[in-house]
Short mmCIF file of C-alpha atoms and ligand atoms in Angstrom, two decimals:
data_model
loop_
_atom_site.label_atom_id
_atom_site.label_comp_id
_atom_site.label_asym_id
_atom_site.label_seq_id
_atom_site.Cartn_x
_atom_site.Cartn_y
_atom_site.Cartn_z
CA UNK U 1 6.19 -117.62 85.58
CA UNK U 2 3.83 -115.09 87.38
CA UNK U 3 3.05 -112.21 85.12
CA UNK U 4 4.57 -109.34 87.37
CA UNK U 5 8.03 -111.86 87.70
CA UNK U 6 7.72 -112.01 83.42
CA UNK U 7 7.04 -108.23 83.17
CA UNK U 8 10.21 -107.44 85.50
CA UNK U 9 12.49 -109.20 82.55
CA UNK U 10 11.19 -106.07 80.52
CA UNK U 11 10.59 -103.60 83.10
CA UNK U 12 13.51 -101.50 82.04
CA UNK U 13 12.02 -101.12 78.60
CA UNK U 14 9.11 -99.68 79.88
CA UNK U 15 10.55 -97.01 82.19
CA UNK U 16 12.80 -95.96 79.27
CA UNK U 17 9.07 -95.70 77.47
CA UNK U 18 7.53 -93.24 80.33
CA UNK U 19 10.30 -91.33 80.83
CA UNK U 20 10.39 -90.65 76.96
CA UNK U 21 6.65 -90.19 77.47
CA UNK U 22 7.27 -87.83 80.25
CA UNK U 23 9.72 -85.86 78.56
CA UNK U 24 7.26 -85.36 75.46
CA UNK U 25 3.68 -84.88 77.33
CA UNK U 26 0.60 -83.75 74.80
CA UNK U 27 -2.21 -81.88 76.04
CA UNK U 28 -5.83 -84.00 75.48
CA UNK U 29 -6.74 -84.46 71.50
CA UNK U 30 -3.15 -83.30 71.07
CA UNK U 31 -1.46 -86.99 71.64
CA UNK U 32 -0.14 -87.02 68.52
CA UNK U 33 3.29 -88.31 69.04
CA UNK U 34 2.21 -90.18 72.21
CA UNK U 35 -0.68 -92.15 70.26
CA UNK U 36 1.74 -93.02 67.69
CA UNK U 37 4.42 -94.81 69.40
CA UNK U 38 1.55 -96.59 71.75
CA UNK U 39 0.28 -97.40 67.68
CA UNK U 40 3.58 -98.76 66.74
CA UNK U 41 4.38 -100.73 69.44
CA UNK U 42 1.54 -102.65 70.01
CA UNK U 43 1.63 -103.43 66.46
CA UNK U 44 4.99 -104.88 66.98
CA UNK U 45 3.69 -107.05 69.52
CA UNK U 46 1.13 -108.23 66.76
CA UNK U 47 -1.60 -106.36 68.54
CA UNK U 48 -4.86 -104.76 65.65
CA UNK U 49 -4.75 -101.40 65.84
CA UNK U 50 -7.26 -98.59 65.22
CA UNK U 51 -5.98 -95.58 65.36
CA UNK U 52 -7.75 -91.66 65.46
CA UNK U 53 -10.75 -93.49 67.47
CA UNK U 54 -11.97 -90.28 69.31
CA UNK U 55 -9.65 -88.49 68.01
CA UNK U 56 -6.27 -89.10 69.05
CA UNK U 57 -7.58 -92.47 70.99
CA UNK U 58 -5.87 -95.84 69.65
CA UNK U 59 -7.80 -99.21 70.29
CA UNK U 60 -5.62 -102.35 69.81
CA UNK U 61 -7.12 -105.81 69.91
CA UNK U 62 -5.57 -108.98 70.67
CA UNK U 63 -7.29 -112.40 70.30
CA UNK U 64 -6.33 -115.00 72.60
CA UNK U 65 -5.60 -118.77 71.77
CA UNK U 66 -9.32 -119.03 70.80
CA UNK U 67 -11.63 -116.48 69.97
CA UNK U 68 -14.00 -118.63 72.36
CA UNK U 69 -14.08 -116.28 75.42
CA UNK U 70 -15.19 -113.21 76.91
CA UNK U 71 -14.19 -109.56 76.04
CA UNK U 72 -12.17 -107.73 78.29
CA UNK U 73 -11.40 -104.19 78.22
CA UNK U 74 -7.97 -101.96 79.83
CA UNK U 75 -8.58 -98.52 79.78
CA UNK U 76 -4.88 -95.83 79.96
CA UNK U 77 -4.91 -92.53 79.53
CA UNK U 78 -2.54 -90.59 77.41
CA UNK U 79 -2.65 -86.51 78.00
CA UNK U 80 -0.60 -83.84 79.84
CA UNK U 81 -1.19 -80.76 81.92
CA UNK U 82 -0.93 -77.61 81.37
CA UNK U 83 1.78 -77.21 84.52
CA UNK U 84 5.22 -76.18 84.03
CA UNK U 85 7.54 -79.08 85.48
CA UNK U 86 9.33 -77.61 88.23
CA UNK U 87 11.82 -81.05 88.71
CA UNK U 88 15.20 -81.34 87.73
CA UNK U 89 14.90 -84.55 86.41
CA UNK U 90 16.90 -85.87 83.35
CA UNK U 91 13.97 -86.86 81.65
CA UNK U 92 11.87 -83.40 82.42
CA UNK U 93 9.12 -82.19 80.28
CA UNK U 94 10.83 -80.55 77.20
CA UNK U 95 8.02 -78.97 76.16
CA UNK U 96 7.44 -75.25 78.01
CA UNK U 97 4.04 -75.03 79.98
CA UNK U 98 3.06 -78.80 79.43
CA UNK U 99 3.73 -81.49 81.87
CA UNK U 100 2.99 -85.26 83.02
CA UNK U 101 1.61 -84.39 86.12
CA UNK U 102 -1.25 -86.89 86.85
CA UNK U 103 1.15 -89.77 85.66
CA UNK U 104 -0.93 -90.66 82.29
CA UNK U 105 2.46 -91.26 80.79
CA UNK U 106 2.42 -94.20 83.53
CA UNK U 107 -0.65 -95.18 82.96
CA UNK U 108 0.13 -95.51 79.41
CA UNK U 109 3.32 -97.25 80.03
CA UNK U 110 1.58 -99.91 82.24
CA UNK U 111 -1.27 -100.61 79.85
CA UNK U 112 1.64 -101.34 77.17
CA UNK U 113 2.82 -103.14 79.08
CA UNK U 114 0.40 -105.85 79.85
CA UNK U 115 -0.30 -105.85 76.22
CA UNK U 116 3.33 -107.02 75.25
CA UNK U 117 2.64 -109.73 78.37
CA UNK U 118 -0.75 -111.06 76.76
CA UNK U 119 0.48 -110.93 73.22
CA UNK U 120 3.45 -113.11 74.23
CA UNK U 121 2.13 -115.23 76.36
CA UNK U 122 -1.79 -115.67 74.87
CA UNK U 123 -2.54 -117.69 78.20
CA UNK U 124 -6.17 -116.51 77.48
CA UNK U 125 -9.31 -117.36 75.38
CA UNK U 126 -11.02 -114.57 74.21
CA UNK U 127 -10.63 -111.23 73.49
CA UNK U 128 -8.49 -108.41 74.90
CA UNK U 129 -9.24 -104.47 74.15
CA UNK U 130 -6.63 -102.28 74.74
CA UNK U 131 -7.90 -98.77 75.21
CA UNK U 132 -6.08 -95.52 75.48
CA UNK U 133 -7.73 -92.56 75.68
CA UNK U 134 -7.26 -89.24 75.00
CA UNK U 135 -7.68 -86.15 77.05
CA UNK U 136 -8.94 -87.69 80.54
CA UNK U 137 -8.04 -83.53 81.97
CA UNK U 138 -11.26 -82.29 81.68
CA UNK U 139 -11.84 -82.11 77.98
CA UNK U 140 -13.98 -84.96 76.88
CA UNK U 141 -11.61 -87.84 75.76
CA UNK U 142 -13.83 -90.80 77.05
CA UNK U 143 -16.71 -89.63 75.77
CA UNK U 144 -15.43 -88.47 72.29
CA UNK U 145 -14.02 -92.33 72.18
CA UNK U 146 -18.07 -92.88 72.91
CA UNK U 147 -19.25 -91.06 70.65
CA UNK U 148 -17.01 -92.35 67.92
CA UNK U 149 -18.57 -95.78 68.33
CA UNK U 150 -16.01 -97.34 70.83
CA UNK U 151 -18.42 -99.83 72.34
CA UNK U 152 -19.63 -101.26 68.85
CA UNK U 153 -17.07 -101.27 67.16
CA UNK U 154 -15.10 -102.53 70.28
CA UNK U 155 -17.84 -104.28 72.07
CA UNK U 156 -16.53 -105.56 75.88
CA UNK U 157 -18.12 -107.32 78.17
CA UNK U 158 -16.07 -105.79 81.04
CA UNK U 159 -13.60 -102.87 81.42
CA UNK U 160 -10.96 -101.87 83.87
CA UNK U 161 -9.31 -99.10 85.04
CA UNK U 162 -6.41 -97.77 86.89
CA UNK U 163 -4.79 -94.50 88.08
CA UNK U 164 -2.02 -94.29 90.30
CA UNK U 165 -1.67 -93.08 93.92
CA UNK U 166 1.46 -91.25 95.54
CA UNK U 167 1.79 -92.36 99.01
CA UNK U 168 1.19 -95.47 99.06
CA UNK U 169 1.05 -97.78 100.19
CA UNK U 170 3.58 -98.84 97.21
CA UNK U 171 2.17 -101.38 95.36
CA UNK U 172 -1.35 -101.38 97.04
CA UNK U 173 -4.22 -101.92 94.79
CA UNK U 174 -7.34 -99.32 96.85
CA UNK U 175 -10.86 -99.56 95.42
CA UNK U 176 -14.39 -99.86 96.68
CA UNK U 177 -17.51 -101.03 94.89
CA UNK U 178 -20.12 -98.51 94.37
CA UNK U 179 -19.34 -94.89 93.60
CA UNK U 180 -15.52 -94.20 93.83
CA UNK U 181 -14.98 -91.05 92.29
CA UNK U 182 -17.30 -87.79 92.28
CA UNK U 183 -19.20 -86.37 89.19
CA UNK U 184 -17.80 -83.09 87.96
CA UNK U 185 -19.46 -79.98 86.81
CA UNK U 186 -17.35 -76.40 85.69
CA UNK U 187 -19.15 -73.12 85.62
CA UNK U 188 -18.33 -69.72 84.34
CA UNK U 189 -20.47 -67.00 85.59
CA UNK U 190 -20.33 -63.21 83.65
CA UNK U 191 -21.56 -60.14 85.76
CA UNK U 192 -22.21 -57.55 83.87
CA UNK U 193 -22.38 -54.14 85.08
CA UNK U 194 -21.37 -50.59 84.10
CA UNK U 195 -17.60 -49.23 84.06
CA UNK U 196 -17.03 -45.78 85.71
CA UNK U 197 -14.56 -43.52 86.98
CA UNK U 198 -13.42 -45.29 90.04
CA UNK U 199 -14.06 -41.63 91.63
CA UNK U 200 -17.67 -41.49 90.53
CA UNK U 201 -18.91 -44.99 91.32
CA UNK U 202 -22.43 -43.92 92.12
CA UNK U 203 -22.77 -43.33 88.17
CA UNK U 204 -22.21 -47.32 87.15
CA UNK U 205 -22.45 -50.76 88.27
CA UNK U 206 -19.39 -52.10 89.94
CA UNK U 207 -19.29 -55.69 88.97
CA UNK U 208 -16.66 -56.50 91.18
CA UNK U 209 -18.89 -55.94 93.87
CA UNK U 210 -21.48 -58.28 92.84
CA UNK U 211 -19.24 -60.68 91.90
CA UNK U 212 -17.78 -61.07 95.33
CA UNK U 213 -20.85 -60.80 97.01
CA UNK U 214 -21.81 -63.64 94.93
CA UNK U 215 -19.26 -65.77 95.41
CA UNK U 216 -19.79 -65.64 99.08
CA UNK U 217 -23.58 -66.44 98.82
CA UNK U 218 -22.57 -69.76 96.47
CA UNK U 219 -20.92 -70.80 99.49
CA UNK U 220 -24.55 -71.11 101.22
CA UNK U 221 -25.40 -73.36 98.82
CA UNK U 222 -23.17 -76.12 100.53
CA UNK U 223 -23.61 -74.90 104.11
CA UNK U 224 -27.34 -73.99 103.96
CA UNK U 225 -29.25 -76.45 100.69
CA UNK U 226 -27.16 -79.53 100.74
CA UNK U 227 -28.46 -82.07 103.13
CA UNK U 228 -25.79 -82.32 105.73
CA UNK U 229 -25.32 -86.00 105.19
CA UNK U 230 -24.82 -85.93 101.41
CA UNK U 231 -21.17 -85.00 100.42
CA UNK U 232 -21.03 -81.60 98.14
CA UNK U 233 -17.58 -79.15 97.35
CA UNK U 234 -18.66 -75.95 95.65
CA UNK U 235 -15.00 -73.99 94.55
CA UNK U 236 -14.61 -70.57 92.62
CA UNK U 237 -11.18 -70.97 91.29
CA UNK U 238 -11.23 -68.22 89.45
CA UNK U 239 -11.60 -64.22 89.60
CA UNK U 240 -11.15 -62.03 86.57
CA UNK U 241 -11.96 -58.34 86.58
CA UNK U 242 -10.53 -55.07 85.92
CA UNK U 243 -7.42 -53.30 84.48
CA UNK U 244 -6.27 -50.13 86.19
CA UNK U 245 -6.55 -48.32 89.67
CA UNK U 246 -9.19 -46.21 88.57
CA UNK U 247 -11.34 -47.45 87.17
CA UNK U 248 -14.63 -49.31 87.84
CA UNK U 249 -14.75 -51.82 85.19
CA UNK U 250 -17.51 -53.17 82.80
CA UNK U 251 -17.66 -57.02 84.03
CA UNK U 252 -16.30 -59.64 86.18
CA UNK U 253 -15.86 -63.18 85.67
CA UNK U 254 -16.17 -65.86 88.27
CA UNK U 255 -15.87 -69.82 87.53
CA UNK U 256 -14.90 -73.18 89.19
CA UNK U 257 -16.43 -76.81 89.78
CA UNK U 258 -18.86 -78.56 92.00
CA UNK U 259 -18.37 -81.78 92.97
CA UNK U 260 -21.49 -84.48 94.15
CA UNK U 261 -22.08 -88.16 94.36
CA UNK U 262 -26.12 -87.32 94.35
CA UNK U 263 -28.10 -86.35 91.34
CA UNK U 264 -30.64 -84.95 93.16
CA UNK U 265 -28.09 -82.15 95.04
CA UNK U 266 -25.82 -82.01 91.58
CA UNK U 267 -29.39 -80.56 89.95
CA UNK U 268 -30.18 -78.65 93.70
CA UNK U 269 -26.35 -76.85 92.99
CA UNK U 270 -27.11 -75.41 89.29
CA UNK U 271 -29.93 -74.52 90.38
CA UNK U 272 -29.33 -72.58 93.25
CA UNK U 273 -26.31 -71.08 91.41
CA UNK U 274 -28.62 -69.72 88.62
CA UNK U 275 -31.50 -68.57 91.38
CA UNK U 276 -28.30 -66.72 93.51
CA UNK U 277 -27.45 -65.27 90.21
CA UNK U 278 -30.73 -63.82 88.87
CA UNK U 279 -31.21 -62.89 92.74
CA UNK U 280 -27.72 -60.58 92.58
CA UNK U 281 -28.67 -59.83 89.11
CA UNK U 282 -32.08 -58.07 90.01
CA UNK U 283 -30.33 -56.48 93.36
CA UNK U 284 -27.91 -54.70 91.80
CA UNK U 285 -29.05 -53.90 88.51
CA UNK U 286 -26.65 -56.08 86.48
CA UNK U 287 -26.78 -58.56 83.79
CA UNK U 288 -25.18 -62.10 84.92
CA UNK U 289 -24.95 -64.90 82.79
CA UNK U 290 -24.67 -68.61 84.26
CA UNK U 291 -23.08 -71.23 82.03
CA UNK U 292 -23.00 -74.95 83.29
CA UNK U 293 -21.41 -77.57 82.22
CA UNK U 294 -21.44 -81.24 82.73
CA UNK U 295 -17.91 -82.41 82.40
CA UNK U 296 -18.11 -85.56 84.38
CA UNK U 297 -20.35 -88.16 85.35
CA UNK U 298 -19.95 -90.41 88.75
CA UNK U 299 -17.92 -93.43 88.99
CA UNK U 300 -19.32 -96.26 89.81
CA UNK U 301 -17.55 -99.66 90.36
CA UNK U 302 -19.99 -102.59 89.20
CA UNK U 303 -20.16 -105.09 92.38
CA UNK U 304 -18.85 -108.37 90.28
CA UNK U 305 -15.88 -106.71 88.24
CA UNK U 306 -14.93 -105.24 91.99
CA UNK U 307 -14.90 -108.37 93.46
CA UNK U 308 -13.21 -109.96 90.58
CA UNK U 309 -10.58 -107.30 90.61
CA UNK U 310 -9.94 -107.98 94.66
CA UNK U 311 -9.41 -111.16 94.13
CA UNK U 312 -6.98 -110.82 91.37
CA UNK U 313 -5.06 -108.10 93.26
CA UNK U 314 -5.15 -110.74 96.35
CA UNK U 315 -4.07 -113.15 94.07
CA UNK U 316 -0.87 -111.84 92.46
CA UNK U 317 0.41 -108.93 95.89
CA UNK U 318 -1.41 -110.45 98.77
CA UNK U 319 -4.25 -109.15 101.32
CA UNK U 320 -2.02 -107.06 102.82
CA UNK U 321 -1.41 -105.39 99.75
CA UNK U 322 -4.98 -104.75 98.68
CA UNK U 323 -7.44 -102.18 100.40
CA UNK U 324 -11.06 -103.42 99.54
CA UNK U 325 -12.86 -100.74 101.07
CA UNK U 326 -10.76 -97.57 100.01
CA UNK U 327 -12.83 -94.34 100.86
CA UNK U 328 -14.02 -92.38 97.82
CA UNK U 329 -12.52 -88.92 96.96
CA UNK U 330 -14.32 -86.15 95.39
CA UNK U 331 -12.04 -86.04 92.72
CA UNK U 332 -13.25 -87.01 89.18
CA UNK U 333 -12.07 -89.41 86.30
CA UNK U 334 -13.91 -89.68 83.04
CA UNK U 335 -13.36 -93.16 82.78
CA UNK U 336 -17.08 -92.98 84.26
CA UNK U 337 -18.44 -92.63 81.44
CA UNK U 338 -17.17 -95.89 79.87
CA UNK U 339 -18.52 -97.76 83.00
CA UNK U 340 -21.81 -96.36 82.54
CA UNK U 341 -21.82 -98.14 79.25
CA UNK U 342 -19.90 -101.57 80.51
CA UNK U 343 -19.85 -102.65 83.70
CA UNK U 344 -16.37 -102.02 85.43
CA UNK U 345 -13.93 -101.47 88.25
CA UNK U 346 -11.94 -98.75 88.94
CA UNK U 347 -8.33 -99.07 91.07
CA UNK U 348 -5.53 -96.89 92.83
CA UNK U 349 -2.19 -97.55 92.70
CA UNK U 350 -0.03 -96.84 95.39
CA UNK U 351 3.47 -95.32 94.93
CA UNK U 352 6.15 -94.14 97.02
CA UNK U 353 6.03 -91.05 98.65
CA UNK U 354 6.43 -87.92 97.21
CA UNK U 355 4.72 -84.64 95.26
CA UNK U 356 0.89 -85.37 94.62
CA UNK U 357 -1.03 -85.29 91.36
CA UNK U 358 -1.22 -81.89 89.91
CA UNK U 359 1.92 -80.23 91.27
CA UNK U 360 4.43 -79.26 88.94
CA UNK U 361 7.07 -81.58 91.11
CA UNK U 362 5.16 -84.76 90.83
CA UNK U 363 7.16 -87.58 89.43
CA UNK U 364 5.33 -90.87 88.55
CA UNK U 365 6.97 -93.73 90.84
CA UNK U 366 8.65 -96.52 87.80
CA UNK U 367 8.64 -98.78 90.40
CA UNK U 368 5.23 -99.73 90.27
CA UNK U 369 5.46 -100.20 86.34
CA UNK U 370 5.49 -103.76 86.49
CA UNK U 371 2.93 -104.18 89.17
CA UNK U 372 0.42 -102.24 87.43
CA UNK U 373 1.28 -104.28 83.91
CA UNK U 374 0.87 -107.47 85.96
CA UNK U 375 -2.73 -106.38 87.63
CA UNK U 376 -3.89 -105.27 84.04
CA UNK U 377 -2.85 -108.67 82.32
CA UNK U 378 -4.40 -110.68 84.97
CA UNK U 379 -7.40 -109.29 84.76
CA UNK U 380 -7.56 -110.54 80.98
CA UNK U 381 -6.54 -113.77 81.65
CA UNK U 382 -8.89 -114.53 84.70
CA UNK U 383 -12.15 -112.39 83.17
CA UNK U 384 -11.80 -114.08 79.69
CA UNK U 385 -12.64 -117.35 81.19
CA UNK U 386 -15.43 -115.99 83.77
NI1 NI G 1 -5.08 -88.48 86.28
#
């Protein structure tokens, strides 16, 4: 029986597991609850488990008919958003201001998924590691799962990833070799100045001013220093100043991400941002403090594990269900940072059509449950025995 036909005799299990997910979504580090049913039902599958790796990260490892075989790693994420659902499903988020809007409670899902396949089936010599991570939203999950020793004490040879992708096309497995998804820095700039009557402006430093004029000159940075060829987004997402009609206030607060494939024009960006900012500084007479930080690194799909992961998707949904060229977005995933550490490949999903990631109407597509289970499992079974 093919895996995704085997997974389908179960698939009802699992959605009843994401939308229970989905209805109980953690914020990153916070995936208590989540971490411990993933825990306790991989354990029922007679899966090891390690749990609090990174955190609120669980590892489970399952050893195939022999130990004689290659390590292969599946990588899920686990955390929320901060969104507030806006759907009126049954299963809806029943905790206020959190949501599963990125579909990590199908990612999860899926990952289970191919570990109940493996562990009943064992049609694999080696080693599978089943990882789910915490707090992929910006806050460090993959590399606190790092940091906490997760390639020692796990060691892989190989490790996949998956994330999926309203709009299809459903079922469609979309990657590339090379870099895939963008790095990721966030910055938070303070101006500064001096708060005055809004009547007697001449007698401070309006912030607000600067601040603005600022975040019009960043904009240079992508139009005027980034080589035209290279790709480069620069946003300010965020504006914070003042309190009343009258008056001129003491600072201003700007902040928002810049996204780069390039190391060369990520370092040419923080730079110019801190240059623009002593610039303003000096011009105006404020103070403005820059503060920079690295949250994610590019991803990179190794050229083997790629091609390995083609042919599997080839294998089990057919050509015309796999895009092997898929353009790269400037989004970012921290799942980077485990493939800078193993080699790896990095897929989309597709799904049916509705809400995108992010928006507080999204709904994870079940559907695809099983297909994503299926591609995961495969990937054991074939990449044991490479
Ligand atoms: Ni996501």
């Amino acid at each position: 029986m093919s895996p995704i036909d085997r997974i389908a005799t179960f698939a009802d299990e699992l959605t009843a597991l994401r939308r229970d997910l989905h209805a109980h979504p953690e914020l990153g580090f916070e995936e208590v609850r989540t971490a411990g049913i993933v825990a306790d039902l991989l354990e029922s599958y007679g899966v090891t488990v390690h749990r609090g790796i990174g955190g609120t990260g669980v590892v489970g490892v399952l050893e195939g008919r022999t130990g004689n075989g290659r390590r292969i790693g599946l990588r899920a994420d686990m955390d929320a958003l901060p969104i507030e659902e806006e759907t009126n499903l049954p299963y809806r988020s029943t905790y206020p201001g959190k949501m599963h809007a990125c579909g990590h409670d199908g990612h999860t899902t899926m990952l289970v998924g191919a570990a109940r396949y493996l562990a009943e089936t064992r049609d694999f010599d080696g080693t599978a590691v089943f990882v789910f991570q915490p707090a992929e939203e910006g806050r460090g999950g993959a590399r606190a799962m790092l940091a906490d020793g997760l390639f020692e004490r796990f060691p892989c040879d190989e490790i996949y990833g998956l994330h999926n992708q309203p709009n299809g096309p459903h079922g469609a497995i979309k990657l590339r070799p090379g870099p895939i998804m963008a790095a990721a820095d966030f910055f938070d700039i303070r101006v500064r100045g001096r708060g005055i009557h809004a009547a007697q402006p001449h007698r401070g430093v309006d912030p607000i001013l600067i601040a603005t004029a600022l975040a019009q000159a960043m904009q240079s940075i992508v139009s005027r220093n980034a080589d035209p060829l290279k790709s480069i987004v620069l946003s300010i997402t965020q504006i914070h100043a003042g309190s009343a009609y009258n008056i001129v206030p003491e600072s201003a607060e700007l902040a928002g991400t810049i996204r780069t494939f390039d190391k060369e024009l990520r370092a040419l960006a923080s730079r110019r941002i801190r240059e623009l900012a002593q610039g303003y500084a000096a011009a105006y007479g404020a103070e403005i403090e820059v503060e920079i930080k690295d949250v994610f690194s590019v991803l990179e799909n190794a050229p083997v594990q790629t091609e390995a992961a083609i042919e599997i998707a080839t294998e089990l949904f057919g050509a015309d269900r796999v895009e092997a060229n898929a353009a790269p977005r400037m989004g970012s995933e921290d799942f980077a940072d485990m493939t800078l550490a193993v080699p790896g490949a990095y897929a989309w999903l597709g799904s049916n059509p509705g809400p995108g990631l992010h928006n507080a109407s999204y709904n994870f597509d079940d559907t695809v449950i099983p297909i994503g289970s299926a591609y995961l499992a495969r990937l054991v079974e074939r990449r044991t025995a490479a």
